[in-house]
mmCIF file of C-alpha atoms in Angstrom:
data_model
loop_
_atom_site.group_PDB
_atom_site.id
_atom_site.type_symbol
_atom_site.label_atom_id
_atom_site.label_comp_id
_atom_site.label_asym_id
_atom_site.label_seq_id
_atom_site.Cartn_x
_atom_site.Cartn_y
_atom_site.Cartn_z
ATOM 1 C CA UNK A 248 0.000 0.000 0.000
ATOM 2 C CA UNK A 249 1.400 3.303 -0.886
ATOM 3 C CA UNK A 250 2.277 5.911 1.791
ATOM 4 C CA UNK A 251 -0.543 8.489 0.386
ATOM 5 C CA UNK A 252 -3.172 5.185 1.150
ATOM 6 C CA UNK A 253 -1.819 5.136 4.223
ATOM 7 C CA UNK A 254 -3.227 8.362 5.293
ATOM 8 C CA UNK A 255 -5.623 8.339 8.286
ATOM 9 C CA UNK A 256 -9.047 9.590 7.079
ATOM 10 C CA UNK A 257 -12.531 9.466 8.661
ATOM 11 C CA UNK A 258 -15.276 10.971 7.151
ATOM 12 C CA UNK A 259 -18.003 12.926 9.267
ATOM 13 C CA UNK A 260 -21.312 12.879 8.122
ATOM 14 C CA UNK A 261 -22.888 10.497 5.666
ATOM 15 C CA UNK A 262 -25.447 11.802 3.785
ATOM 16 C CA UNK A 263 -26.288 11.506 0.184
ATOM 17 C CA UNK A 264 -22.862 13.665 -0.303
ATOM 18 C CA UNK A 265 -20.825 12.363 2.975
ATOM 19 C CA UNK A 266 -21.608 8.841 1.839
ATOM 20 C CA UNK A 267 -20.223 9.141 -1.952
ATOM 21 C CA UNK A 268 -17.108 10.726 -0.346
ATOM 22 C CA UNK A 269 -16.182 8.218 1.899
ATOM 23 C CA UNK A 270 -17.122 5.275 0.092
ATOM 24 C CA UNK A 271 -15.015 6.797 -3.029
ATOM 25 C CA UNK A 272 -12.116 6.561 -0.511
ATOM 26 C CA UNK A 273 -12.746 3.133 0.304
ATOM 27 C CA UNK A 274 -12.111 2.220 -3.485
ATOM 28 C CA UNK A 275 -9.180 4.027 -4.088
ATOM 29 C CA UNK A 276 -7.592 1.689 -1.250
ATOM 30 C CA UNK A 277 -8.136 3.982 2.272
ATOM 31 C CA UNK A 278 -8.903 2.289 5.043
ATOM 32 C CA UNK A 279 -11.710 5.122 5.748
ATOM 33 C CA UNK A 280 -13.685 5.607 9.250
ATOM 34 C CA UNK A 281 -16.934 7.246 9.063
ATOM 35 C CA UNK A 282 -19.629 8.911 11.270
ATOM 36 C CA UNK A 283 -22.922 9.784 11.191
ATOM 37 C CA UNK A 284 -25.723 10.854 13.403
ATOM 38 C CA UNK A 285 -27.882 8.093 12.090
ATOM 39 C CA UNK A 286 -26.383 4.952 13.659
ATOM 40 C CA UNK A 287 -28.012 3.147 10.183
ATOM 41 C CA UNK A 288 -26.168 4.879 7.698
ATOM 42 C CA UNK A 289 -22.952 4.354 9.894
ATOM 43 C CA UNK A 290 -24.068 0.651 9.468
ATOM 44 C CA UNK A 291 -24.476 0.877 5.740
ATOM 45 C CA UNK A 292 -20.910 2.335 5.658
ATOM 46 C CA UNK A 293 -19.531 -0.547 7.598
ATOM 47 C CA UNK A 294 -21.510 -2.623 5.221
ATOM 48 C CA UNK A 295 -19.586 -0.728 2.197
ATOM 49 C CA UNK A 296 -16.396 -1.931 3.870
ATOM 50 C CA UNK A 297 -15.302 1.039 6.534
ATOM 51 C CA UNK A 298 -14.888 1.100 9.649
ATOM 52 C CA UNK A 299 -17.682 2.648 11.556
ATOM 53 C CA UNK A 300 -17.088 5.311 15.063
ATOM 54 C CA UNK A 301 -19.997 6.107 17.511
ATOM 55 C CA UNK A 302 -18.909 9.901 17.709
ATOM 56 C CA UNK A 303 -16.638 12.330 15.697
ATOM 57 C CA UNK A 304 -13.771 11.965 18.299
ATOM 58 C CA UNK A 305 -13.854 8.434 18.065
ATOM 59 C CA UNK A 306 -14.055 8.703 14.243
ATOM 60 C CA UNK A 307 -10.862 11.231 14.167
ATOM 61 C CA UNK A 308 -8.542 9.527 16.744
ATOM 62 C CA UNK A 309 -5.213 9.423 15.600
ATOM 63 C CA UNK A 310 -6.428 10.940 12.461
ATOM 64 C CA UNK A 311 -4.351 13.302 9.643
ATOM 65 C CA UNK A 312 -7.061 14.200 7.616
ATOM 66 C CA UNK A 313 -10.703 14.754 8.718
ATOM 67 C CA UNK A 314 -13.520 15.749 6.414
ATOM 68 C CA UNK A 315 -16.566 17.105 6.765
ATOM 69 C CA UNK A 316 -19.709 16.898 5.095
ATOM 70 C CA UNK A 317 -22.478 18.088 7.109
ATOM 71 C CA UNK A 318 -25.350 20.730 6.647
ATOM 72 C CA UNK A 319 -23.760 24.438 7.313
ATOM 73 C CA UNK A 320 -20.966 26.220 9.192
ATOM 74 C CA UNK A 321 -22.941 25.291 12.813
ATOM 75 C CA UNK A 322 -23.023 21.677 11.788
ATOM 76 C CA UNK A 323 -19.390 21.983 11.345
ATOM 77 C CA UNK A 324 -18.523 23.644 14.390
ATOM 78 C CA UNK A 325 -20.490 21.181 16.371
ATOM 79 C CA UNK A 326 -18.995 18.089 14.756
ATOM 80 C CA UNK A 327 -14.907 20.069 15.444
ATOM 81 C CA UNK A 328 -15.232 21.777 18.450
ATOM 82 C CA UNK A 329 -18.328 20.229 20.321
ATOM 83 C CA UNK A 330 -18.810 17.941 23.059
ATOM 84 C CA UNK A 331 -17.159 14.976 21.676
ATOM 85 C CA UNK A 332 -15.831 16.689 18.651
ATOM 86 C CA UNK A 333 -13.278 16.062 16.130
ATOM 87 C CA UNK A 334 -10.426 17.900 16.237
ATOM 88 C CA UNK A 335 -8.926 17.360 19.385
ATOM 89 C CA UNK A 336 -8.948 13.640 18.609
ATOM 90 C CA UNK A 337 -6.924 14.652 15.009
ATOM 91 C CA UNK A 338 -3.002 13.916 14.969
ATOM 92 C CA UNK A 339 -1.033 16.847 15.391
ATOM 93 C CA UNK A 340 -0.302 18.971 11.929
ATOM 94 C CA UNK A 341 -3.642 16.899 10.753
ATOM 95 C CA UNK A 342 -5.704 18.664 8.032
ATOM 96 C CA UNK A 343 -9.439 19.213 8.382
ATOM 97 C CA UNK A 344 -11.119 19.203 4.876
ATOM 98 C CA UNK A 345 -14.430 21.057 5.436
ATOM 99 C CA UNK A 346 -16.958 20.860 1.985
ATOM 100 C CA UNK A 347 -20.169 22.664 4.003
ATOM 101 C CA UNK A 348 -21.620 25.449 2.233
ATOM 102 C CA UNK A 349 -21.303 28.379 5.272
ATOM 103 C CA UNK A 350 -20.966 32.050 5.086
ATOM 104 C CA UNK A 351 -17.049 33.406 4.455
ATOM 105 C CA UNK A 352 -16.804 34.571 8.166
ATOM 106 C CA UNK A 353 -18.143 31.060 9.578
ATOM 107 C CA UNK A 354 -15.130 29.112 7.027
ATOM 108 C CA UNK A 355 -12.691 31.896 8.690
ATOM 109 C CA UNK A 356 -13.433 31.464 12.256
ATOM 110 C CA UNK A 357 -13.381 27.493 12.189
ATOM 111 C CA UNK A 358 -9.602 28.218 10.439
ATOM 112 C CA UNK A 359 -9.004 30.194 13.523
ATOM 113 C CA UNK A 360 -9.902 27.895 15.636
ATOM 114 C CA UNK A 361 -8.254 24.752 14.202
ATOM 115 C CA UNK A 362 -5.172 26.796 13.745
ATOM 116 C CA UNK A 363 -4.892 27.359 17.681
ATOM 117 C CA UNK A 364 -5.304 23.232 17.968
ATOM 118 C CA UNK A 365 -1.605 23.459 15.872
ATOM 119 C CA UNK A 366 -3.986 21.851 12.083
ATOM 120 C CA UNK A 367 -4.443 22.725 8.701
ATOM 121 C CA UNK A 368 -8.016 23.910 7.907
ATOM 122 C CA UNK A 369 -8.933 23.455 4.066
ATOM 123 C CA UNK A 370 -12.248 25.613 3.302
ATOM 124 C CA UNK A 371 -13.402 23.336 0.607
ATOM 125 C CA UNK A 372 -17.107 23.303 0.034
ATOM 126 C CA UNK A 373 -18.105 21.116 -2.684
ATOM 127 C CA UNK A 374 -20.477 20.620 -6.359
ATOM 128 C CA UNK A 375 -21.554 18.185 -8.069
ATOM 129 C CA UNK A 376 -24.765 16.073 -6.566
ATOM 130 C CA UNK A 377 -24.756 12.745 -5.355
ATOM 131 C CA UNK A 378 -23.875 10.977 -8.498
ATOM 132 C CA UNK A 379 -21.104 12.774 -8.580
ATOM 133 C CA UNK A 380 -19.764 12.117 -5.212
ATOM 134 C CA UNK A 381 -20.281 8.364 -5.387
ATOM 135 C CA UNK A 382 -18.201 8.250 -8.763
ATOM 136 C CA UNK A 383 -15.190 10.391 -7.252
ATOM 137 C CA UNK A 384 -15.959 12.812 -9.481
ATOM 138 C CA UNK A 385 -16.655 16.206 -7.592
ATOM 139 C CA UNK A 386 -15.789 19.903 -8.127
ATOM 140 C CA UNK A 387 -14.336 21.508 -5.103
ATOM 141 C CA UNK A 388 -13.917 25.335 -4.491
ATOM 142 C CA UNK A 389 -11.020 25.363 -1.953
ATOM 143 C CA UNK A 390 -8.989 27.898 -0.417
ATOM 144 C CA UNK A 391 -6.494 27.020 2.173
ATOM 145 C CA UNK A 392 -2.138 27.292 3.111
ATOM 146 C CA UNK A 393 -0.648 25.641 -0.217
ATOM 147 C CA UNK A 394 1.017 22.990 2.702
ATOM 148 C CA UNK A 395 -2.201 21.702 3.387
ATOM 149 C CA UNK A 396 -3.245 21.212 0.402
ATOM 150 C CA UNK A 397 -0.493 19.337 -0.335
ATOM 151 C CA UNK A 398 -0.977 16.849 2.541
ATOM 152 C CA UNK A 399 -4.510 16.142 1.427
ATOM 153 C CA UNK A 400 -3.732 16.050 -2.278
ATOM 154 C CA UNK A 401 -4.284 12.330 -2.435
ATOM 155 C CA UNK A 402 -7.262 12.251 -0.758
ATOM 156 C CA UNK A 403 -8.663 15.029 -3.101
ATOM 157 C CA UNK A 404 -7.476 13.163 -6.070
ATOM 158 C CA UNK A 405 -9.570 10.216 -4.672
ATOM 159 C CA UNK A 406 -13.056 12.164 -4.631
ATOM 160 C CA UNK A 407 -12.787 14.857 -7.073
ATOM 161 C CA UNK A 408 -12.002 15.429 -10.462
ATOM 162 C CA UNK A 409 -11.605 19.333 -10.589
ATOM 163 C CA UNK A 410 -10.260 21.019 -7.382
ATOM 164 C CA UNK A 411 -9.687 24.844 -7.729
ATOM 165 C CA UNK A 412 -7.238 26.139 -5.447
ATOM 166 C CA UNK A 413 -8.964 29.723 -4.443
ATOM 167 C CA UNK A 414 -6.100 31.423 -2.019
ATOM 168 C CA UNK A 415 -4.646 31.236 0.992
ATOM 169 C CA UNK A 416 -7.392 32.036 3.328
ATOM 170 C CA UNK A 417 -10.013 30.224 4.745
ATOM 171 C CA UNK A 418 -13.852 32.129 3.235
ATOM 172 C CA UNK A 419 -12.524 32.453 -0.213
ATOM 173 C CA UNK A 420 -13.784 28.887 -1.183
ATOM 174 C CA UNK A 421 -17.084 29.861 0.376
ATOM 175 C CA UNK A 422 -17.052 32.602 -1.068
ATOM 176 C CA UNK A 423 -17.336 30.890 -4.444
ATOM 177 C CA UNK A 424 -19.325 28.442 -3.732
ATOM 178 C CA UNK A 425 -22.065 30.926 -2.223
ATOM 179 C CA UNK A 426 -22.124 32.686 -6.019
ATOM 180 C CA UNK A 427 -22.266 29.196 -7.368
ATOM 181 C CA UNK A 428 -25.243 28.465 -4.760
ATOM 182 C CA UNK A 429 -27.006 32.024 -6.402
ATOM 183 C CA UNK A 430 -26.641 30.384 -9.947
ATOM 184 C CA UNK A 431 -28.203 27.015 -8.784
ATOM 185 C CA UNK A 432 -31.142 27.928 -6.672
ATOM 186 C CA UNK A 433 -32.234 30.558 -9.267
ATOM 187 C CA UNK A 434 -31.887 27.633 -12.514
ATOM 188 C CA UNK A 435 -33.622 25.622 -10.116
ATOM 189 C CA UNK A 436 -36.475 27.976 -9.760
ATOM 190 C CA UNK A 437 -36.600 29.254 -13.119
ATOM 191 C CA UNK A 438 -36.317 25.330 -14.419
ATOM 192 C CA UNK A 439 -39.533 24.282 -12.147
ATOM 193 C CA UNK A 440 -41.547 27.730 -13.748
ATOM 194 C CA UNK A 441 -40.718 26.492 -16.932
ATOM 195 C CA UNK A 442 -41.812 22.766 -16.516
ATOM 196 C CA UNK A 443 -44.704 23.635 -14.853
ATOM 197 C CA UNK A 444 -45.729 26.704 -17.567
ATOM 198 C CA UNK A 445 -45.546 24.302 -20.450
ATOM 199 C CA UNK A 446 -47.756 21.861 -18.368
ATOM 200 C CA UNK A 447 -50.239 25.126 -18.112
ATOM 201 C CA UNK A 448 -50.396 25.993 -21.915
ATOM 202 C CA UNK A 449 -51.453 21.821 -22.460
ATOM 203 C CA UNK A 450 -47.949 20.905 -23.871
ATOM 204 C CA UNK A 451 -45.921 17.572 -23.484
ATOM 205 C CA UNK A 452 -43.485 17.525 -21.181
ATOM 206 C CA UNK A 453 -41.394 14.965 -21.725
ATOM 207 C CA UNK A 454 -41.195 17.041 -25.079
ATOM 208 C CA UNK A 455 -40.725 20.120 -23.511
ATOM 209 C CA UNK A 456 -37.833 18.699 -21.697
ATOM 210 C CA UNK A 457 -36.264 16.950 -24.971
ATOM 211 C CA UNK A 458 -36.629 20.108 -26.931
ATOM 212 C CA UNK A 459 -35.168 22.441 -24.092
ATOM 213 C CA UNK A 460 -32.193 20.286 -23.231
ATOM 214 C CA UNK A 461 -31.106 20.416 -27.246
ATOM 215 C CA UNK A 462 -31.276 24.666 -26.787
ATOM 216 C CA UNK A 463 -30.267 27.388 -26.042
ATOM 217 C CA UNK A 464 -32.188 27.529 -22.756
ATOM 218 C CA UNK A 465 -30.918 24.390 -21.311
ATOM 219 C CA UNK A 466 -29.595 24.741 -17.930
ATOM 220 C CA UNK A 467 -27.195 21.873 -15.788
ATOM 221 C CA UNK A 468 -30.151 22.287 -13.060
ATOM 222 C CA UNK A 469 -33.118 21.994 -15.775
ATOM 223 C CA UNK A 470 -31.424 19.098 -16.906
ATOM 224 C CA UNK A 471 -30.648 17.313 -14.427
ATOM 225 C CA UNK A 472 -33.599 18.408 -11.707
ATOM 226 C CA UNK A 473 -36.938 18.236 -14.154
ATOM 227 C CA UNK A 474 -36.457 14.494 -14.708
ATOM 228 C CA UNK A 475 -37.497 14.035 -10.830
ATOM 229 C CA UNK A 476 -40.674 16.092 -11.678
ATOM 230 C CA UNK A 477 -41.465 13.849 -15.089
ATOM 231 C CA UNK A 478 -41.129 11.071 -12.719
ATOM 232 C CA UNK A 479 -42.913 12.033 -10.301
ATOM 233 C CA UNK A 480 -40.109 11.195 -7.627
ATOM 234 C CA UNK A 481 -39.011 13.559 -4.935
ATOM 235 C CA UNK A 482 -36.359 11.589 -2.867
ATOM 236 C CA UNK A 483 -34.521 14.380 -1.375
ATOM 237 C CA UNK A 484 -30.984 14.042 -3.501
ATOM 238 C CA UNK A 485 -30.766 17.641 -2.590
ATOM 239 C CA UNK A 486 -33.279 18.902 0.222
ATOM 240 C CA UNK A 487 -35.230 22.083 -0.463
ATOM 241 C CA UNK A 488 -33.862 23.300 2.987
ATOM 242 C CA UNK A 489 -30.834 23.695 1.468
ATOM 243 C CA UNK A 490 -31.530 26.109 -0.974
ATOM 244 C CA UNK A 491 -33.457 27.876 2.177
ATOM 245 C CA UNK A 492 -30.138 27.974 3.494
ATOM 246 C CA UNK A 493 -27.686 29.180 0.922
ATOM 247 C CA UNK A 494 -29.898 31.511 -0.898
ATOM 248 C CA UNK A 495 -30.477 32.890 3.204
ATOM 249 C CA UNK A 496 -26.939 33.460 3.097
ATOM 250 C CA UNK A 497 -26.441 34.631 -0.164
ATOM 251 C CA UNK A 498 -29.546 37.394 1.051
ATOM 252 C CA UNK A 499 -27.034 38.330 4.466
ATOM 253 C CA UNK A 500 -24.320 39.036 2.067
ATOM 254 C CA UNK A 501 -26.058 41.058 0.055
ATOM 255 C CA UNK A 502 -27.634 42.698 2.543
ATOM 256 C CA UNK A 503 -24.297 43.787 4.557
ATOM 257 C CA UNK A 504 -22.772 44.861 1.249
ATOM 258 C CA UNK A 505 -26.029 46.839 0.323
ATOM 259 C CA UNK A 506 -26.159 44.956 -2.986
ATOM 260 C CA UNK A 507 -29.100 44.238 -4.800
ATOM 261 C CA UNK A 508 -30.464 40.772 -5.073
ATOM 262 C CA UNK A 509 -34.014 40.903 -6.620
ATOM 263 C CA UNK A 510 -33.738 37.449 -8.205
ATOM 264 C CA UNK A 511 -32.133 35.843 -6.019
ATOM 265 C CA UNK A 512 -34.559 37.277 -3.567
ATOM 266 C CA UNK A 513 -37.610 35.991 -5.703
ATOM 267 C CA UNK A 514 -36.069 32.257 -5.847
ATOM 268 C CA UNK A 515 -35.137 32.590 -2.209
ATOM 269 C CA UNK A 516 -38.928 32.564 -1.322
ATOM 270 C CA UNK A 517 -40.020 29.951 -3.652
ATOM 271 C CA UNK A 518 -38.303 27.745 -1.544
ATOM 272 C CA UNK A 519 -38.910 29.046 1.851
ATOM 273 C CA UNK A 520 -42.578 29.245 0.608
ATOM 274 C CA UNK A 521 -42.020 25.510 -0.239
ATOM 275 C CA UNK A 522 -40.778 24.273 3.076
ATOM 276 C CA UNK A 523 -43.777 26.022 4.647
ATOM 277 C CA UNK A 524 -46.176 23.780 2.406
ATOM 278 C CA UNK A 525 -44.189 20.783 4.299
ATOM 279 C CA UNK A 526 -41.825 19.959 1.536
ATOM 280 C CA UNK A 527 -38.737 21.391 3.252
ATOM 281 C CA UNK A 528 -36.998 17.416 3.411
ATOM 282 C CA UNK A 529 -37.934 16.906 -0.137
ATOM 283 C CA UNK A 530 -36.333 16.825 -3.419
ATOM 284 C CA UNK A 531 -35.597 20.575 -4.508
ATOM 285 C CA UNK A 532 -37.281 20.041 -7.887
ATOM 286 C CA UNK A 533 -40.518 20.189 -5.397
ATOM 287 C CA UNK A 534 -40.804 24.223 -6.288
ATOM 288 C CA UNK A 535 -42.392 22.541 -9.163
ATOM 289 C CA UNK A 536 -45.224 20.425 -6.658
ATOM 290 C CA UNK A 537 -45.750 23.965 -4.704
ATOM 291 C CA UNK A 538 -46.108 25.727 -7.970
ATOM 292 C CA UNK A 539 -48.699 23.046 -9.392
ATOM 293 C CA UNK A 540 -50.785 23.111 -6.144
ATOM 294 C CA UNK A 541 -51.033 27.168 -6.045
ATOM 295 C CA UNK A 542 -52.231 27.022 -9.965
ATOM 296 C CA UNK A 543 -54.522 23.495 -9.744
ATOM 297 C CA UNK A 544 -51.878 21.628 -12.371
ATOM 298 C CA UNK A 545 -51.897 17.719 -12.149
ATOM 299 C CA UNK A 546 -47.990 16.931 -12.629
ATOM 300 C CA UNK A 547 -46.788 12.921 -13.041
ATOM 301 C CA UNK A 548 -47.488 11.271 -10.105
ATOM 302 C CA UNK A 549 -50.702 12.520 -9.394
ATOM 303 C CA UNK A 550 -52.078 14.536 -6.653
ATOM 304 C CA UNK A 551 -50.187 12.766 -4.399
ATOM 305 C CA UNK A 552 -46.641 13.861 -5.765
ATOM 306 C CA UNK A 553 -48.269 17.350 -6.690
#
């Protein structure tokens, strides 16, 4: 085994994201621990071939790289610095490799912080979706000291294909990602409008979506979201609360800078008014459901899904 397999990782937090991460570590030949809150997806982990950890500490002991993949900056914080966190469990000159979506000043603090504990902090929030993650295959927007980086580089190689290295300090990554997370919520909105417009003026659309993916109004998020509405399926691979989140912080930022953000602001409440209608753990692509049930459209699936 080579000495960049040999690196101690544990994952922390196994979601639909956390999961894809640590399992893609587990084929490139670490010997990956993982941690969840839900003791059954630490199972299914084991199950993949990892080693499982009751808590983050127990996760990270002894560890040199930790990574998290949990909801937002608190998340993070909780899973580091908490009662039974992380980092104080991490080897000494460990790196933490953290791929939440958080505002800048949340990524700059937890540097801070991890700094004082004498380890690297890598502000690396992440893109791609599910699918993505599982194949290794994920864009990260990380900014970080250029040592750090290179003591993680194999484990980045292992789950991403495109890592942009942003800077030196930690809330520049975030920083990117949060004007990636403005693009995304607002295709997502616009690509749920669409779907559910065409459905209004009697058209196909499974048509619709052929036709619109072949032109110049295609978007990566019409693409790849409006299939979940033609099904009919709403699995959450990305929740609507997390577009309640981002595009909340995106609104913060714009807000302390006194910039404008009247789309962004417009999208923002689509979701928010789509959590409130009880859909907040759903699929994202449910804008579409919320927009159906305000206008009295039937979309696939039936009342049930709409």
């Amino acid at each position: 085994m080579s000495e960049a397999v040999n690196l101690r990782v544990c994952v922390i937090g196994l979601g639909s994201m956390g999961f894809g991460v640590a399992t893609s570590l587990l084929k490139k030949g670490f010997k990956a621990r993982g941690y969840d809150i839900s003791a059954e997806t630490t199972a299914r982990f084991v199950a993949a071939g990892g080693k499982g950890a009751a808590s983050p500490a127990e996760a990270a002991d002894g560890a040199d790289v930790v990574v998290t993949v949990v909801v937002n900056g608190a998340q993070t914080e909780q899973v580091l610095f908490g009662e039974g966190g992380a980092a104080r469990s991490m080897s000494k000159g460990g790196t933490i490799l953290s791929f939440a979506t958080m505002a800048p000043q949340a990524a700059e603090d937890l540097a801070q912080r991890a700094g004082t504990l004498g380890l690297n902090y890598i502000d690396g929030p992440i893109s791609g979706g599910a699918k993505r993650a599982a194949a290794g295959e994920l864009t990260i927007m990380a900014s970080g000291r250029p040592e750090a980086f290179n003591h993680v580089r194999p484990v980045l190689d292992a789950i991403a294909t495109t890592v942009y290295e942003l800077g030196d300090g930690a809330g520049i990554g975030s920083s990117f990602k949060i004007v990636n997370q403005l693009l995304a919520g607002v295709h997502i909105a616009a690509a749920c409008e669409a779907i559910t417009f065409a459905k209004a003026l009697g058209l196909d659309i499974d048509k619709i979506y052929e036709v619109i993916t072949a032109s110049a109004g295609n978007s990566w998020m019409f693409e790849n979201r409006v299939p979940h509405i033609l099904q009919g399926d709403y699995s959450p691979q990305s929740a609507v609360d997390i577009f309640t989140k981002d595009l909340g912080i995106v609104s913060d930022l714009g807000r302390g800078l006194k910039f404008p953000l009247p789309i962004t602001s417009t999208a923002l409440q689509m979701f928010i008014m789509t959590a409130a209608a009880g859909m907040g753990r759903d699929d994202d692509a449910s804008v579409a459901r919320l927009i159906a049930k305000v206008t009295g459209i039937e979309l696939p699936g039936g009342p049930e899904a709409a």
